[in-house]
Tab-separated table of C-alpha atoms in Angstrom:
chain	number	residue	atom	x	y	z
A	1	UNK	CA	26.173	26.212	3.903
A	2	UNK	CA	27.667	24.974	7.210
A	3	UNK	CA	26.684	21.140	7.087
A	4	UNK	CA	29.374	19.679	5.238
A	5	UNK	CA	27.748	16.478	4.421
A	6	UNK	CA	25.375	17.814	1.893
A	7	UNK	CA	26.363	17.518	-1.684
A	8	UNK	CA	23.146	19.085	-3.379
A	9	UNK	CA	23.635	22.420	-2.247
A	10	UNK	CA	23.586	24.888	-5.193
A	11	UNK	CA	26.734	26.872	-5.799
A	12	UNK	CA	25.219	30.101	-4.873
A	13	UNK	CA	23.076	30.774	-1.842
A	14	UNK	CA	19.734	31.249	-3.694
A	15	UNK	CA	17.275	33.648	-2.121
A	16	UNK	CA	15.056	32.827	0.494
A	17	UNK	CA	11.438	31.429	-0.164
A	18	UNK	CA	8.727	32.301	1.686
A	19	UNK	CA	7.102	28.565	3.814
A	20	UNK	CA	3.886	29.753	5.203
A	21	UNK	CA	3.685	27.554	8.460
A	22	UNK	CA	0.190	28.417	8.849
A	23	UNK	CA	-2.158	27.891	12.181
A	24	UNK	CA	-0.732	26.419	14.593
A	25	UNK	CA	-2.556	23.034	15.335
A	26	UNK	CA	-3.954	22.745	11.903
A	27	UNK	CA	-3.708	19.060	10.592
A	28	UNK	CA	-0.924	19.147	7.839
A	29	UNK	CA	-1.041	15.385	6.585
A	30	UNK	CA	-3.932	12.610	6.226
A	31	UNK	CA	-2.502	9.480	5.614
A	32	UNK	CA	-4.463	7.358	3.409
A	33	UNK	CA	-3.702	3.573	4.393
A	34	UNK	CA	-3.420	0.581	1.880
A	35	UNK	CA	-6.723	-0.920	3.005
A	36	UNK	CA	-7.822	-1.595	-0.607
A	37	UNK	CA	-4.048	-3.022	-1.490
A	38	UNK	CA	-4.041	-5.561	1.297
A	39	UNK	CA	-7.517	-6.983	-0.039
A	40	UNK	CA	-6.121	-7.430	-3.557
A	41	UNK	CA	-3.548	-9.167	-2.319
A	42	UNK	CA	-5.437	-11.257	-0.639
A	43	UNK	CA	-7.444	-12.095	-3.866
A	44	UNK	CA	-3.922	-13.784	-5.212
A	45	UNK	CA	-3.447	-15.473	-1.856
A	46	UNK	CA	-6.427	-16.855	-0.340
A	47	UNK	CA	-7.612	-20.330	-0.694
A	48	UNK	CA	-10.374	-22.409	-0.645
A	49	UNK	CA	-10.513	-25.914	1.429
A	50	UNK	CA	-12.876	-28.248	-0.820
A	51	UNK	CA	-14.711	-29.733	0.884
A	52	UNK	CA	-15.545	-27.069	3.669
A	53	UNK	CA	-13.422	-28.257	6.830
A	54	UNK	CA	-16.085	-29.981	8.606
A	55	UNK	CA	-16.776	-32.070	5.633
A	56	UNK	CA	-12.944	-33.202	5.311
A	57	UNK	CA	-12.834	-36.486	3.414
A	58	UNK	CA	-15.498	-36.103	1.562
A	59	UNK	CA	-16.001	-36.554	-2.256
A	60	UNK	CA	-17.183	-33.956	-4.496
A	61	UNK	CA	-19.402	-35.740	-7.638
A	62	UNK	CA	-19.314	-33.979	-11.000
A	63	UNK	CA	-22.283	-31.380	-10.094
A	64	UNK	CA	-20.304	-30.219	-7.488
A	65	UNK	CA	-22.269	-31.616	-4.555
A	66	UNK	CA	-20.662	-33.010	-1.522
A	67	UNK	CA	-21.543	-36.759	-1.158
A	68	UNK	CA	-19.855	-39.838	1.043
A	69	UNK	CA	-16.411	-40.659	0.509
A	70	UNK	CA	-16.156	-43.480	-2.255
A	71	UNK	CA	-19.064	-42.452	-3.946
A	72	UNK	CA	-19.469	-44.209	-7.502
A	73	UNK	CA	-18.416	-41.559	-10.196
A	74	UNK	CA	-17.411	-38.585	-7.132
A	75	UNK	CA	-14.334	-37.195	-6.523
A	76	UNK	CA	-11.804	-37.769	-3.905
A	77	UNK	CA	-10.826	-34.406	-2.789
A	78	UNK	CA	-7.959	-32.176	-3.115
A	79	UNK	CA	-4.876	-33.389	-1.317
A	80	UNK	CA	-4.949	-28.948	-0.326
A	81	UNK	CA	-7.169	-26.605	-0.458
A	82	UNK	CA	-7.352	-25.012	-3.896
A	83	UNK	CA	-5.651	-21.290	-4.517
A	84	UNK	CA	-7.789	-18.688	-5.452
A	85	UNK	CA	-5.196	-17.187	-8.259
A	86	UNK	CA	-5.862	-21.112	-9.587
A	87	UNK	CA	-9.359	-21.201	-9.387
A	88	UNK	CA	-9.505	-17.382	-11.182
A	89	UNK	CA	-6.931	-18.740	-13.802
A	90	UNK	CA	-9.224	-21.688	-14.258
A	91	UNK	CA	-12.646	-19.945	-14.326
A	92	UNK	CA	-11.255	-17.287	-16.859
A	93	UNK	CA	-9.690	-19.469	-19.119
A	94	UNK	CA	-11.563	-22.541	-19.169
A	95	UNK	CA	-8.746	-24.303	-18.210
A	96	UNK	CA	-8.227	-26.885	-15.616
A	97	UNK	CA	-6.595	-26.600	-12.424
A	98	UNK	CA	-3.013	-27.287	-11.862
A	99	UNK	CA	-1.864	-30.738	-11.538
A	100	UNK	CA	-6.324	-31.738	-11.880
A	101	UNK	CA	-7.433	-33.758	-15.129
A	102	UNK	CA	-10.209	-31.693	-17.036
A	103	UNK	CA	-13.416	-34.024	-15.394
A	104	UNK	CA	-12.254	-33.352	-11.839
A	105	UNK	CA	-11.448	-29.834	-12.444
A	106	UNK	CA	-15.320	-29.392	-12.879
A	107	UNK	CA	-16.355	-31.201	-10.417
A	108	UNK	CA	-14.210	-28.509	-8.015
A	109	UNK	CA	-14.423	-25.999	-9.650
A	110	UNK	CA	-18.724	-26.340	-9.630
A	111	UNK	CA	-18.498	-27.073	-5.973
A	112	UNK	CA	-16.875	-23.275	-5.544
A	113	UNK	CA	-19.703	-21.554	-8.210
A	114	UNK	CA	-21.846	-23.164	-5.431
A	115	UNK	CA	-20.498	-22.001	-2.598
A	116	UNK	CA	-23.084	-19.693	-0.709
A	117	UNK	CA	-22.257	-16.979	1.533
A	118	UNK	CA	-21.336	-17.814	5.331
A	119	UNK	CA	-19.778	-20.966	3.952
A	120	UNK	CA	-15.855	-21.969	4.358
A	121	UNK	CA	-14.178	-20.461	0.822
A	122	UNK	CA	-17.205	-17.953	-0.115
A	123	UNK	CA	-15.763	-14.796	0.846
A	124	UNK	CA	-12.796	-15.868	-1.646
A	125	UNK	CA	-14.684	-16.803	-3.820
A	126	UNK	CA	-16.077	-13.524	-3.682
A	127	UNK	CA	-13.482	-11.600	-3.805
A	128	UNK	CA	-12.424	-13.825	-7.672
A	129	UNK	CA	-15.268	-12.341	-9.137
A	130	UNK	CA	-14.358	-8.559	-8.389
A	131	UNK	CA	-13.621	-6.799	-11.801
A	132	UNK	CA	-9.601	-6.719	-12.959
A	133	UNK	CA	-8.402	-4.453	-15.035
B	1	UNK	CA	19.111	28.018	21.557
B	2	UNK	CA	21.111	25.359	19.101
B	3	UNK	CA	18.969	22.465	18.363
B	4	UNK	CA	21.069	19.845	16.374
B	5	UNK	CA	17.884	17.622	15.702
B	6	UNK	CA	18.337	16.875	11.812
B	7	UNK	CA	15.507	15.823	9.230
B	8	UNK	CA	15.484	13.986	6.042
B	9	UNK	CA	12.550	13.479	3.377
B	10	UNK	CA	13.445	10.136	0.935
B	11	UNK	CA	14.666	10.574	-2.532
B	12	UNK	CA	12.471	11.578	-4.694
B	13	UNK	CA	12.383	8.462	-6.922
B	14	UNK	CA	10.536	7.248	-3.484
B	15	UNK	CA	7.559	9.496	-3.786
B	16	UNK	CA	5.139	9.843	-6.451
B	17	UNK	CA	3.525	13.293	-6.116
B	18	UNK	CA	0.357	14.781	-7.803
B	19	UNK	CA	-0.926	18.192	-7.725
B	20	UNK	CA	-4.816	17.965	-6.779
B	21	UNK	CA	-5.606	21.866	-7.013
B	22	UNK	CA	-4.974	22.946	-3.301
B	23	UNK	CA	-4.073	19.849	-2.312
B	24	UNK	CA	-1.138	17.360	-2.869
B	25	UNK	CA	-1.608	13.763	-3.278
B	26	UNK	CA	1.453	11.584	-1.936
B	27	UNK	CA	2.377	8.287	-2.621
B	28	UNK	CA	5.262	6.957	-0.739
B	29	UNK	CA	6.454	3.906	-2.466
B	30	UNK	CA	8.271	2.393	0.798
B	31	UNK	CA	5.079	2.075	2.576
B	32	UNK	CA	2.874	2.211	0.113
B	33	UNK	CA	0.536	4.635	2.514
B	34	UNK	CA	-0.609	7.672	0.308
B	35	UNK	CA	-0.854	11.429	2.157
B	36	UNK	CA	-2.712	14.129	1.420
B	37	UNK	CA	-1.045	17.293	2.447
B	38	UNK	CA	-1.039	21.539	1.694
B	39	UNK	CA	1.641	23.767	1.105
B	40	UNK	CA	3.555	23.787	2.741
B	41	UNK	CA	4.906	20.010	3.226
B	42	UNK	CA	5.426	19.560	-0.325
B	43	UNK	CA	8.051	22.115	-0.333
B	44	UNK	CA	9.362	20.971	2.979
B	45	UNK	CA	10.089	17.377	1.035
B	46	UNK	CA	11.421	18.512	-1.707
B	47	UNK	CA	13.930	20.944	0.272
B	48	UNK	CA	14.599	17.841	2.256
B	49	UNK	CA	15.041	15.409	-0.424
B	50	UNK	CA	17.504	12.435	0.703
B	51	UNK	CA	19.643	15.320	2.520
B	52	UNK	CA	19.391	15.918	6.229
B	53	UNK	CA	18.742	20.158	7.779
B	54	UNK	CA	18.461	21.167	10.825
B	55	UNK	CA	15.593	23.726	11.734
B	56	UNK	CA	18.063	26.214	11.427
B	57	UNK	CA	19.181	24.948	7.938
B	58	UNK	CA	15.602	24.816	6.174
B	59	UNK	CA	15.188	28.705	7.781
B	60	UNK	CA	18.548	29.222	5.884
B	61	UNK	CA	16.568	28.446	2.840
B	62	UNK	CA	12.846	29.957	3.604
B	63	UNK	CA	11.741	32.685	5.214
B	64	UNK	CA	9.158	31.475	7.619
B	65	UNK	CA	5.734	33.380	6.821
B	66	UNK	CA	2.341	33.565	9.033
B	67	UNK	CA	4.318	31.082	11.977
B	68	UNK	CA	7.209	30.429	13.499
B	69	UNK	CA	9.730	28.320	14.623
B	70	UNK	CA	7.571	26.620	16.780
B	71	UNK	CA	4.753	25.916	14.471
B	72	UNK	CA	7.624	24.580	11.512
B	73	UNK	CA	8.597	22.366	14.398
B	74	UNK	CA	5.010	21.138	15.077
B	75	UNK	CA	4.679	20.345	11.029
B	76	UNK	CA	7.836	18.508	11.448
B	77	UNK	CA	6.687	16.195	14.346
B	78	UNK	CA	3.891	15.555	12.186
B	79	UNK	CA	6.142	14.488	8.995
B	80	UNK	CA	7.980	12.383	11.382
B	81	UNK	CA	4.672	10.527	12.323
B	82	UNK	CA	3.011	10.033	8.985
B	83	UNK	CA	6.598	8.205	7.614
B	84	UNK	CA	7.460	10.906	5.331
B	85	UNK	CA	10.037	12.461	7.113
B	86	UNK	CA	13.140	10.590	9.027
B	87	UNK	CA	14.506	12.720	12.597
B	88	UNK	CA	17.706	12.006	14.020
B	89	UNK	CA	18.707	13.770	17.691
């Protein structure tokens, strides 16, 4: 063959195949975009602030409820919000949150299991509880 | 007329192909975009497999059936804008 820069070509000119081309105009490829992939990564990588933003300071007592800041036997929140890959790992296993002693990994971890829909963290929250296989 | 546009499909290793009756479903690792696509593209990738042809070279190795030139080109244009097919002028 005449393009020197190929190094498959076979040996001996094989006979030509038949390509049927087809209409002209007729759609030959539908691309199928990673919609689904993105949202699983985003299962790994979202987070949840606790509490919600507009709340920020706030303690979280051991139900899970949001209550004033220095409340007797509450929470002081997070330093960050919490990872969702954490809080998966955590609701899965039983286990506590990274770096969180076992009483205030409850506490957190209840205030997400309450988290309703429209609020800051639920659509993550969501998106934890989607079967894995 | 000598048209020295040259096309190149990746390496197989790069696609992950499965035969769906009529159809082929393609998954191209790189972009991780999948195609569906009818004969003849599959062929056209494999012929084109990390090696770049001309027009003129991939007639060398098929006999163009029910089209032409024209409409191989039009397939190719649309290779070139799904990602599954690099062009260089």
């Amino acid at each position: 063959m005449s393009d020197p820069t190929d190094h498959d070509q076979p040996a001996q000119p094989q006979r030509r195949r038949a390509l049927r081309i087809g209409a002209a105009g007729a759609v030959a490829v539908v691309s199928i975009r990673p919609a689904m992939a993105q949202a699983y990564g985003s299962v790994l990588t979202c987070e949840i602030p606790v509490p919600d933003p507009g709340q920020a300071g706030s303690y979280i007592d051991p139900s899970g409820k949001v209550v004033p800041a220095g409340t007797r036997g509450a929470y002081a929140p997070p330093g960050r919000p919490l990872k969702g890959e954490d809080i998966r790992r955590a609701l899965a296993s039983g286990g506590n949150l990274p770096g969180v002693d076992y009483e205030r990994s409850r506490a957190y971890l209840k205030y997400v299991q309450n988290l309703r829909s429209g609020t800051t963290g639920f659509t993550c929250f969501a998106s934890l509880q989607m079967p894995r296989r | 007329m000598m048209d020295a546009t040259r096309y190149r499909a990746p390496q197989a290793s790069d696609l992950s192909m499965v035969d769906l009756d009529e159809l082929v479903a393609i998954f191209h690792r790189a972009s991780g975009i999948t195609h569906l696509v009818a004969s003849p593209v599959p062929e056209l990738l494999i012929a084109l497999s990390g090696r770049w042809l001309t027009l003129d070279g991939i007639e060398q190795e098929f006999e163009l059936v029910d089209g032409n030139r024209a409409g191989l080109a039009s397939i190719m244009d649309e290779l070139v804008a799904a990602g599954l097919i690099e062009r260089r002028a």
